[in-house]
Coordinates of C-alpha atoms and ligand atoms in Angstrom, one line a residue:
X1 CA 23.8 -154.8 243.5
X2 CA 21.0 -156.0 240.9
X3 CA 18.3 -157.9 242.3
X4 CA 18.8 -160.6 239.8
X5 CA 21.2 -163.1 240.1
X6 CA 24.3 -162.7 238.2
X7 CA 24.5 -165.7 236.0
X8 CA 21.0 -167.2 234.7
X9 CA 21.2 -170.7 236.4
X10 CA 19.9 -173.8 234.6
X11 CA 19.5 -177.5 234.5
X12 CA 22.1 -179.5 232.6
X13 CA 19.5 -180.3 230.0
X14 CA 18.3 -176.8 229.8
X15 CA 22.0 -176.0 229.1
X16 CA 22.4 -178.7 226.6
X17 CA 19.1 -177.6 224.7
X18 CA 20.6 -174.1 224.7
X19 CA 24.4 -175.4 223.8
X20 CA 23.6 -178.1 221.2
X21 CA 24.8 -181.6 222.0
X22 CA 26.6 -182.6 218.3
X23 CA 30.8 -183.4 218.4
X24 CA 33.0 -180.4 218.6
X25 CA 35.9 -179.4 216.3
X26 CA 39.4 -180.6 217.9
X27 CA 41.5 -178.6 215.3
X28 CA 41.5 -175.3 217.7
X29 CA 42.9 -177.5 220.5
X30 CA 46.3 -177.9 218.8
X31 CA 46.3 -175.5 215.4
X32 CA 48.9 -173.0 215.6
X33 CA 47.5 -170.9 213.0
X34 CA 43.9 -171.1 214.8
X35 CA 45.8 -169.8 218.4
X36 CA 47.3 -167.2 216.5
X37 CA 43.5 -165.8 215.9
X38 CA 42.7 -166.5 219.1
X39 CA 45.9 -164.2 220.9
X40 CA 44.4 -161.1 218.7
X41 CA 40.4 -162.4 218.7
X42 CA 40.1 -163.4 222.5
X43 CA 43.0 -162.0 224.4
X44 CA 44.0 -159.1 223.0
X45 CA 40.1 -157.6 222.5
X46 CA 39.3 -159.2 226.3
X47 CA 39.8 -157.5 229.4
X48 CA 42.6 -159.7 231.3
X49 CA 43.3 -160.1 234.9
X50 CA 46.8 -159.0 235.1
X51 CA 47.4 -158.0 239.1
X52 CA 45.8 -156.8 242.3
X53 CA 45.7 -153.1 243.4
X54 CA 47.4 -153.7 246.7
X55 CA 50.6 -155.1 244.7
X56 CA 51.0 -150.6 243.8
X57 CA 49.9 -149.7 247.3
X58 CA 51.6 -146.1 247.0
X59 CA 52.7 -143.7 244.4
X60 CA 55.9 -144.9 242.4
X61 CA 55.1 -148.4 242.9
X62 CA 55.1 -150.8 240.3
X63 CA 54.5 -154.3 238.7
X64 CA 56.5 -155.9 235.4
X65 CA 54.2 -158.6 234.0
X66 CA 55.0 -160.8 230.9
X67 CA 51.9 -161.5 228.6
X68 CA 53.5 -163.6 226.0
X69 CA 49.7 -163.4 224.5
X70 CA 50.1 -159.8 223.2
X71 CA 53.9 -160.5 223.3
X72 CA 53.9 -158.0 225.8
X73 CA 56.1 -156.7 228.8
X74 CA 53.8 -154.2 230.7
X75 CA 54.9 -151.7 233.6
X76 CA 51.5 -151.3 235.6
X77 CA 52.4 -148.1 237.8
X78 CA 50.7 -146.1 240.4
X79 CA 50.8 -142.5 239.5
X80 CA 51.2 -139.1 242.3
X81 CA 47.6 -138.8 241.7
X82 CA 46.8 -142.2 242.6
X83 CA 45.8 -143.6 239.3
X84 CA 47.3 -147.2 238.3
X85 CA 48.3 -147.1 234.7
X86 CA 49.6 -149.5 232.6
X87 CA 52.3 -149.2 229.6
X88 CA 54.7 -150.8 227.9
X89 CA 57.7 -151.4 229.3
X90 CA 59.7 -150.2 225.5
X91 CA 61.6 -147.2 225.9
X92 CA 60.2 -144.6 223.2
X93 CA 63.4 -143.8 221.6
X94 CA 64.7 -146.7 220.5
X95 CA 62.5 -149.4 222.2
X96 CA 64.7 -150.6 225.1
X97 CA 62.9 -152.2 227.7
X98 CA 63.1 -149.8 230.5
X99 CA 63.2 -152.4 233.6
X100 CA 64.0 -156.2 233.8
X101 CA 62.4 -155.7 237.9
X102 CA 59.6 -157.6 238.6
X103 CA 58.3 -155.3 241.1
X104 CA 59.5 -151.9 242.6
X105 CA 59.1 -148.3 244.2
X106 CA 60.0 -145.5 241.8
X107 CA 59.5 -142.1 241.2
X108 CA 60.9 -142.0 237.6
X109 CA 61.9 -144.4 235.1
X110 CA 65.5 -143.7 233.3
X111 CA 66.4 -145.9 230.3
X112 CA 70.1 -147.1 230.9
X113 CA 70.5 -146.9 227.0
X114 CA 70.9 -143.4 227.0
X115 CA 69.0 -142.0 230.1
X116 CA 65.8 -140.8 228.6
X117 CA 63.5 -140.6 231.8
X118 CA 59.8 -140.9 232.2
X119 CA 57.4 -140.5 235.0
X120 CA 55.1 -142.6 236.7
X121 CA 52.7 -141.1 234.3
X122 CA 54.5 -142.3 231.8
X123 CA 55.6 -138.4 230.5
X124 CA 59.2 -138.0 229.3
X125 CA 60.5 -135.8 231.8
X126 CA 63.9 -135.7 230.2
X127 CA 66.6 -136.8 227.9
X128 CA 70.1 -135.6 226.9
X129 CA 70.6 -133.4 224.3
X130 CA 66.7 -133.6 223.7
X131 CA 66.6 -130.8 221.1
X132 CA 68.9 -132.6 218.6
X133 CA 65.9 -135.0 218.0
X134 CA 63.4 -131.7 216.8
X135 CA 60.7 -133.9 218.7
X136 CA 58.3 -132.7 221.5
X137 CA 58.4 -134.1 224.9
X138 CA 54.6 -134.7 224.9
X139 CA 54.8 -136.9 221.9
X140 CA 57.4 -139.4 223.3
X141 CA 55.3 -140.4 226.6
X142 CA 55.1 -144.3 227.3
X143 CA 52.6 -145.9 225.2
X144 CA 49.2 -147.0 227.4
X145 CA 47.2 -149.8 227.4
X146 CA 43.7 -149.7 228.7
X147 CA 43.9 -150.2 233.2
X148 CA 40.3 -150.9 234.8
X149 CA 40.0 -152.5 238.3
X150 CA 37.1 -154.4 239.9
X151 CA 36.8 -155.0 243.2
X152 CA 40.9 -154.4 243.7
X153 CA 41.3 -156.8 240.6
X154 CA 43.4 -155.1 237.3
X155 CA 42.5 -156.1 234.0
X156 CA 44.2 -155.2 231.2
X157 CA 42.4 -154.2 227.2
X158 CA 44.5 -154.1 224.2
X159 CA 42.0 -153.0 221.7
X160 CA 43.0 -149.5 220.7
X161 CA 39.7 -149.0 221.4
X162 CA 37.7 -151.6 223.7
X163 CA 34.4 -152.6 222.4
X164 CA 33.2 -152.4 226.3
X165 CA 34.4 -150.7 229.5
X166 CA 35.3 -153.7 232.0
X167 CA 32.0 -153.5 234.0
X168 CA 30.3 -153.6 230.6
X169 CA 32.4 -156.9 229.9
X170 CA 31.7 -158.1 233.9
X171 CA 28.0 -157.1 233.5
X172 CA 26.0 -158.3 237.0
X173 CA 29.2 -160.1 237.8
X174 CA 31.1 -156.6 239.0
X175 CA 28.7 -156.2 241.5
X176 CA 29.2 -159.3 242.9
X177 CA 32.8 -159.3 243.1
X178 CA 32.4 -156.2 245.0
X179 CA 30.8 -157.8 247.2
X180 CA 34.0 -160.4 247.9
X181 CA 36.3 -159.3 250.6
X182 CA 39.1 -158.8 247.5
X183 CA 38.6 -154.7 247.4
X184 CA 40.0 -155.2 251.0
X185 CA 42.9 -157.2 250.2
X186 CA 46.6 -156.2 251.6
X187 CA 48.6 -159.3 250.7
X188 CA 47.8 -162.6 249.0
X189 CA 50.0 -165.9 248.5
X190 CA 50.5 -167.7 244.9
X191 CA 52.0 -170.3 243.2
X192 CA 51.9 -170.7 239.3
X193 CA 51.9 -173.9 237.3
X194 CA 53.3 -174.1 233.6
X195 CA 51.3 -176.7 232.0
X196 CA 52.4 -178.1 228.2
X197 CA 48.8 -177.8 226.8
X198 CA 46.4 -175.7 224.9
X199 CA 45.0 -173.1 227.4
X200 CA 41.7 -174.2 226.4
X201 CA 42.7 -178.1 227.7
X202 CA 43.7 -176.4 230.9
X203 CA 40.5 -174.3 231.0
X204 CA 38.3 -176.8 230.5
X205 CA 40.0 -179.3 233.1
X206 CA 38.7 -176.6 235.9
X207 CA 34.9 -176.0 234.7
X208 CA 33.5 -179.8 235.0
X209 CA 33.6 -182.6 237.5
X210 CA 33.4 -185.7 235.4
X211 CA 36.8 -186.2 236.3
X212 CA 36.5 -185.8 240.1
X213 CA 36.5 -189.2 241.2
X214 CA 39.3 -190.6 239.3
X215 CA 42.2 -188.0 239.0
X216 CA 41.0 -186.9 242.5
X217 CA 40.2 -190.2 244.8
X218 CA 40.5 -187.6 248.1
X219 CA 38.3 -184.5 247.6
X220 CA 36.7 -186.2 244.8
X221 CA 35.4 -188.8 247.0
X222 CA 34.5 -186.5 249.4
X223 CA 32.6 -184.4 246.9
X224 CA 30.2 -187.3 245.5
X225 CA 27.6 -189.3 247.2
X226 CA 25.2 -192.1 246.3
X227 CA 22.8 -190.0 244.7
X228 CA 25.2 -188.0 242.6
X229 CA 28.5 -190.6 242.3
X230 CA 30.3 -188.3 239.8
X231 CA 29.5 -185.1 242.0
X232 CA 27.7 -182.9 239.2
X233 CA 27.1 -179.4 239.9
X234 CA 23.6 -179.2 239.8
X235 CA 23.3 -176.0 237.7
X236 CA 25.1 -174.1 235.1
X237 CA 25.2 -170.4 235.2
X238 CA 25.8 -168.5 231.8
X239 CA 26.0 -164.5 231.2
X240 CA 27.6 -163.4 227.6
X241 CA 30.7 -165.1 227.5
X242 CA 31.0 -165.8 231.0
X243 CA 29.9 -168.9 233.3
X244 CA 29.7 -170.8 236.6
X245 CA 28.1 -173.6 238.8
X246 CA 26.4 -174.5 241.6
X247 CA 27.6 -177.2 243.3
X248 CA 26.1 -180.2 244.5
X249 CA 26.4 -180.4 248.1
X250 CA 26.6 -183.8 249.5
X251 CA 24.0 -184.3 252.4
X252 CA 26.8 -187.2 254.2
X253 CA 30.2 -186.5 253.0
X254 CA 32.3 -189.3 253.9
X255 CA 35.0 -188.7 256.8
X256 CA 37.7 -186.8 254.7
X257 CA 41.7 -188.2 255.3
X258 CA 43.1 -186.4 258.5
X259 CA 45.7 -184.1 256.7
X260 CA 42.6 -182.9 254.5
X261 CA 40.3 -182.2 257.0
X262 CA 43.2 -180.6 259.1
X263 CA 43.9 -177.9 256.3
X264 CA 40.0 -177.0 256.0
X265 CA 40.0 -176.6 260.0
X266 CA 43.2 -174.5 259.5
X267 CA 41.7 -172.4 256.2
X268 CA 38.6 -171.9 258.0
X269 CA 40.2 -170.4 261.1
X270 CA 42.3 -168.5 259.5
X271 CA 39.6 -167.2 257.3
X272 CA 37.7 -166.5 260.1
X273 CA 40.2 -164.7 262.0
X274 CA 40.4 -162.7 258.9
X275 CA 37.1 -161.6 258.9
X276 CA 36.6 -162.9 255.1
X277 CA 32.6 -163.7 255.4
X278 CA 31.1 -167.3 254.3
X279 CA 30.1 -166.1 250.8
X280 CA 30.2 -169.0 248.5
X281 CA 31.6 -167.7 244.9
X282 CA 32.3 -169.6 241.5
X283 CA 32.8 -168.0 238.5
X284 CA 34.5 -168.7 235.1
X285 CA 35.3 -165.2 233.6
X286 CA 36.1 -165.6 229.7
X287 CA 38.4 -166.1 228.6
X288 CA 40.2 -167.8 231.0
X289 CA 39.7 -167.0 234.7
X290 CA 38.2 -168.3 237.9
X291 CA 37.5 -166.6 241.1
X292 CA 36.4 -169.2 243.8
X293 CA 35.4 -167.9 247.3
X294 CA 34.4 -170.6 250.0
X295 CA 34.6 -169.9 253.7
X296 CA 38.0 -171.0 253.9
X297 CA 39.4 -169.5 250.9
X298 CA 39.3 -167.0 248.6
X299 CA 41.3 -167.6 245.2
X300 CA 41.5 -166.3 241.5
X301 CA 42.8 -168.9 238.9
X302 CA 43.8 -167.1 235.6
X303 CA 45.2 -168.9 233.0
X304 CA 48.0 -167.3 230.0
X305 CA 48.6 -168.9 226.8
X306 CA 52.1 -168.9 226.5
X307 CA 52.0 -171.0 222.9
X308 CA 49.7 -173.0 221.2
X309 CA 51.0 -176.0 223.4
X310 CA 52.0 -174.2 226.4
X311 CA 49.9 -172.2 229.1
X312 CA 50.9 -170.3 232.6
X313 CA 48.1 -171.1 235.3
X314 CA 48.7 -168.1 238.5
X315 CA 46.7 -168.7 241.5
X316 CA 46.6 -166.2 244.1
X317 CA 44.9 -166.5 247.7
X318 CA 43.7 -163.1 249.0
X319 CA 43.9 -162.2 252.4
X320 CA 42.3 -158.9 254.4
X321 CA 45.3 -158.5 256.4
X322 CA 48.8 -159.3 257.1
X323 CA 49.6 -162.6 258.7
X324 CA 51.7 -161.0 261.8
X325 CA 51.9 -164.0 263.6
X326 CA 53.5 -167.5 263.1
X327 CA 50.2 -169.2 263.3
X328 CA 48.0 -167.3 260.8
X329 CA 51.3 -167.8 258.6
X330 CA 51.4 -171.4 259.0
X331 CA 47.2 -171.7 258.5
X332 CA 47.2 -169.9 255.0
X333 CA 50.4 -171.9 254.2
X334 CA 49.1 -175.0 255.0
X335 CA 45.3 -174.1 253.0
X336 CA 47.1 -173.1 250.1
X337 CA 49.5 -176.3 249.6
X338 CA 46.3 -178.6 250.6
X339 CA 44.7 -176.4 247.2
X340 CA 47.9 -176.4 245.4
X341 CA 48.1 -180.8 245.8
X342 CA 44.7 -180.8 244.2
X343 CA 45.7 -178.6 241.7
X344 CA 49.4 -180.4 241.4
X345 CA 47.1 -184.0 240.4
X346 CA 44.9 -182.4 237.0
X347 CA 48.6 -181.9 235.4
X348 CA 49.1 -185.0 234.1
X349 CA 45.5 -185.8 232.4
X350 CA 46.5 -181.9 230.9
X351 CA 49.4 -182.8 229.3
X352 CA 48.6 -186.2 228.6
X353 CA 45.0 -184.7 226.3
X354 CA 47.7 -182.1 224.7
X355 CA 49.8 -185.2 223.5
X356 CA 46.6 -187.0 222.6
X357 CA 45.0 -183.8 220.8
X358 CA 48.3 -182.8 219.2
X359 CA 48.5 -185.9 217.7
X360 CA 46.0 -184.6 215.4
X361 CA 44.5 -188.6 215.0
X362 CA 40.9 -186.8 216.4
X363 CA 38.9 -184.8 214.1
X364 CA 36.4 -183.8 216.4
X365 CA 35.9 -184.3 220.4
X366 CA 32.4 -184.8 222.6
X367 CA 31.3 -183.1 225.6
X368 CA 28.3 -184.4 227.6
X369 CA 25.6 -182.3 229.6
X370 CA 27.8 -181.9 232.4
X371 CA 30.8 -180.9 230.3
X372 CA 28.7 -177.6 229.2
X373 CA 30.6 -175.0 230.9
X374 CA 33.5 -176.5 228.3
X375 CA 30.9 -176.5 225.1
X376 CA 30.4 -172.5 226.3
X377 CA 33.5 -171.7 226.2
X378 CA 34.8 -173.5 223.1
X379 CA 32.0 -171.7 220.8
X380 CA 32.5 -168.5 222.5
X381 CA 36.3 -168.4 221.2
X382 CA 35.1 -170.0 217.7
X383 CA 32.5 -167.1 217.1
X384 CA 35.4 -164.2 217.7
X385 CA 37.8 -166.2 215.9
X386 CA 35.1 -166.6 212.9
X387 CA 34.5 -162.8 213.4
X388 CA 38.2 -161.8 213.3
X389 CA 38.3 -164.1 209.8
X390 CA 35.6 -162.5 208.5
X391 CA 37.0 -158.7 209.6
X392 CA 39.7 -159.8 207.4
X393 CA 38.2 -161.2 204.5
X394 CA 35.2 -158.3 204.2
Ligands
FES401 FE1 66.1 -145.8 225.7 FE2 67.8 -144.8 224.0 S1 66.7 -146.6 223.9 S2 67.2 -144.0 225.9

């Protein structure tokens, strides 16, 4: 681990002397042509969280996963010699999709078309009347995209040729995710939200807390204190395109509502009980993910543009072991719907700055000191969207 923190922490003001302060341009909010950019300039040159390594535990097992971004259907597979691989789920003849499974165990994969087979490897092992084609087998293998895992996380690359290996991309952040109990994750529990907004309103809804206290009078209540009323983080953490927080911690929290403080008792004894240590975690990964860990839960957030106006939110709970008994069950069921409430009251204010931004009446939008995490983002995507124009036009 490097003996530096992972993100370079500073004051709001630091941030905002770093970040600039002026109005920001609303047009990549709700411009088609602008996300268009942004699925080849952000996503498709990023390294994207795609699944978890215990999802292929053995050889022949396998994940489908739509990434409507690259217009994508991938088959991540484990291979015989344990490597997990991703492909395309297209058929090399004549571009059938080889599985409409969401999941599976398999030791080959035979298109139905007209039964050309291919390994876990992705080799074509075999295909009728194969010598009419004059082809060679080792020319029609399943076509890869770049696989790297993290702490048990996959990310996916589609750059023929990614600029940086993931850890390169992850930079001090890799070693602290490898510190998180997710390499030792056998199961997890999700839920996924489809949200009709820009990603970018979505992101952006999950890296500030000036909303807090009104779209969340519960947790939002119980977050802020005199001293800090609107719960600010107290620091902003920043390394390359990536970010984070420190939270303010409130020195007399007020007494949270019964069911509330119920579900924490319940998270934190099941986290306990699951050996997951107290590590605090909060990171923003660029494009679009977070992975949170408190005591009582450990969670990833990662957000898919599905269109310029719609986005997929997944969120996944990781757990070290398998919840054999009817009680453990019950205390990750009962953390993860208290989470999934909170989450459940930001969709309205999404959709409802989607209708406002699509609207197009705004030229340009504002984001205070405590909004910086939102300013970071928004000009990282406008400098590789300016790049990609430029690649173009040179
Ligand atoms: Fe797959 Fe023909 S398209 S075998």
């Amino acid at each position: 681990m490097a003996d530096r923190p992972a993100l370079e922490m500073l004051l709001p003001e630091e941030a905002a002397k770093r970040l600039g302060s002026g109005p920001v341009d609303a047009g990549p909010y709700h411009d088609p042509a602008w996300f268009e950019d942004e699925r080849e300039a952000v996503f498709r040159r990023s390294w994207i969280h795609v699944g978890h390594a215990c999802e292929v535990p053995e050889p022949g097992c396998f994940i489908r996963r739509e990434l409507e971004y690259a217009r994508a259907s991938l088959l991540i597979v484990r291979g015989k010699d344990g490597a997990i691989r991703a492909f395309h789920n297209v058929c090399t003849h004549r571009g059938t999709q080889l599985t409409q499974e969401a999941q599976g165990k398999r030791s080959t994969f035979s298109c139905r078309y007209h039964m050309w087979t291919f390994g876990a490897d992705g080799a074509l092992l075999s295909a009728p009347d194969f010598e009419r084609f004059g082809l060679e087998k080792s020319a029609c293998g399943l076509k890869q995209v770049h696989l790297e895992a993290c702490a048990g996380l996959l990310f996916v690359n589609f750059a023929k040729q990614p600029d940086q290996s993931l850890r390169e991309f992850l930079g001090d952040i890799a070693d602290e995710l490898e510190l998180l109990p997710l390499s030792r994750t056998v199961e997890f529990d999700e839920y996924t939200f489809e949200i009709d907004a820009n990603w970018k309103i979505y992101v952006d809804n999950f890296q500030e807390n000036y909303h807090l206290r009104f779209i969340h009078p519960n947790t939002g209540a119980a977050a802020a204190g005199p001293e800090n009323p609107l719960a600010y983080p107290t620091h902003y953490g920043f390394s390359g395109p990536h970010r984070g927080q420190t939270l303010w911690r409130n020195p007399s929290p007020p007494q949270l509502p019964p069911t509330l403080r119920m579900a924490m008792e319940r998270g934190l004894k099941a986290a306990g009980r699951d050996g997951f240590p107290p590590r605090k975690t909060d990171f923003k990964l660029f494009p679009a993910m977070f992975v949170l860990g408190l005591a009582s839960h450990m969670f990833t957030h990662t957000v898919y543009p599905i269109s310029v106006n719609r986005t997929r939110g997944v969120i996944r709970f990781y757990w070290p072991n398998r919840a054999t008994d009817a009680s453990t069950r019950f205390a990750r069921e009962f953390s993860v719907a208290s989470v999934r409430d909170v989450h459940a009251e930001d969709r309205g204010v999404i959709e409802a700055g989607q209708g406002g931004l699509g609207a197009g009446v705004l030229d340009v939008i504002h984001f205070q000191d405590h909004e910086m995490l939102c300013r970071h983002l928004n000009e990282q995507v406008r400098l590789r969207v300016e790049a990609l124009r430029a690649e173009r036009n040179a």
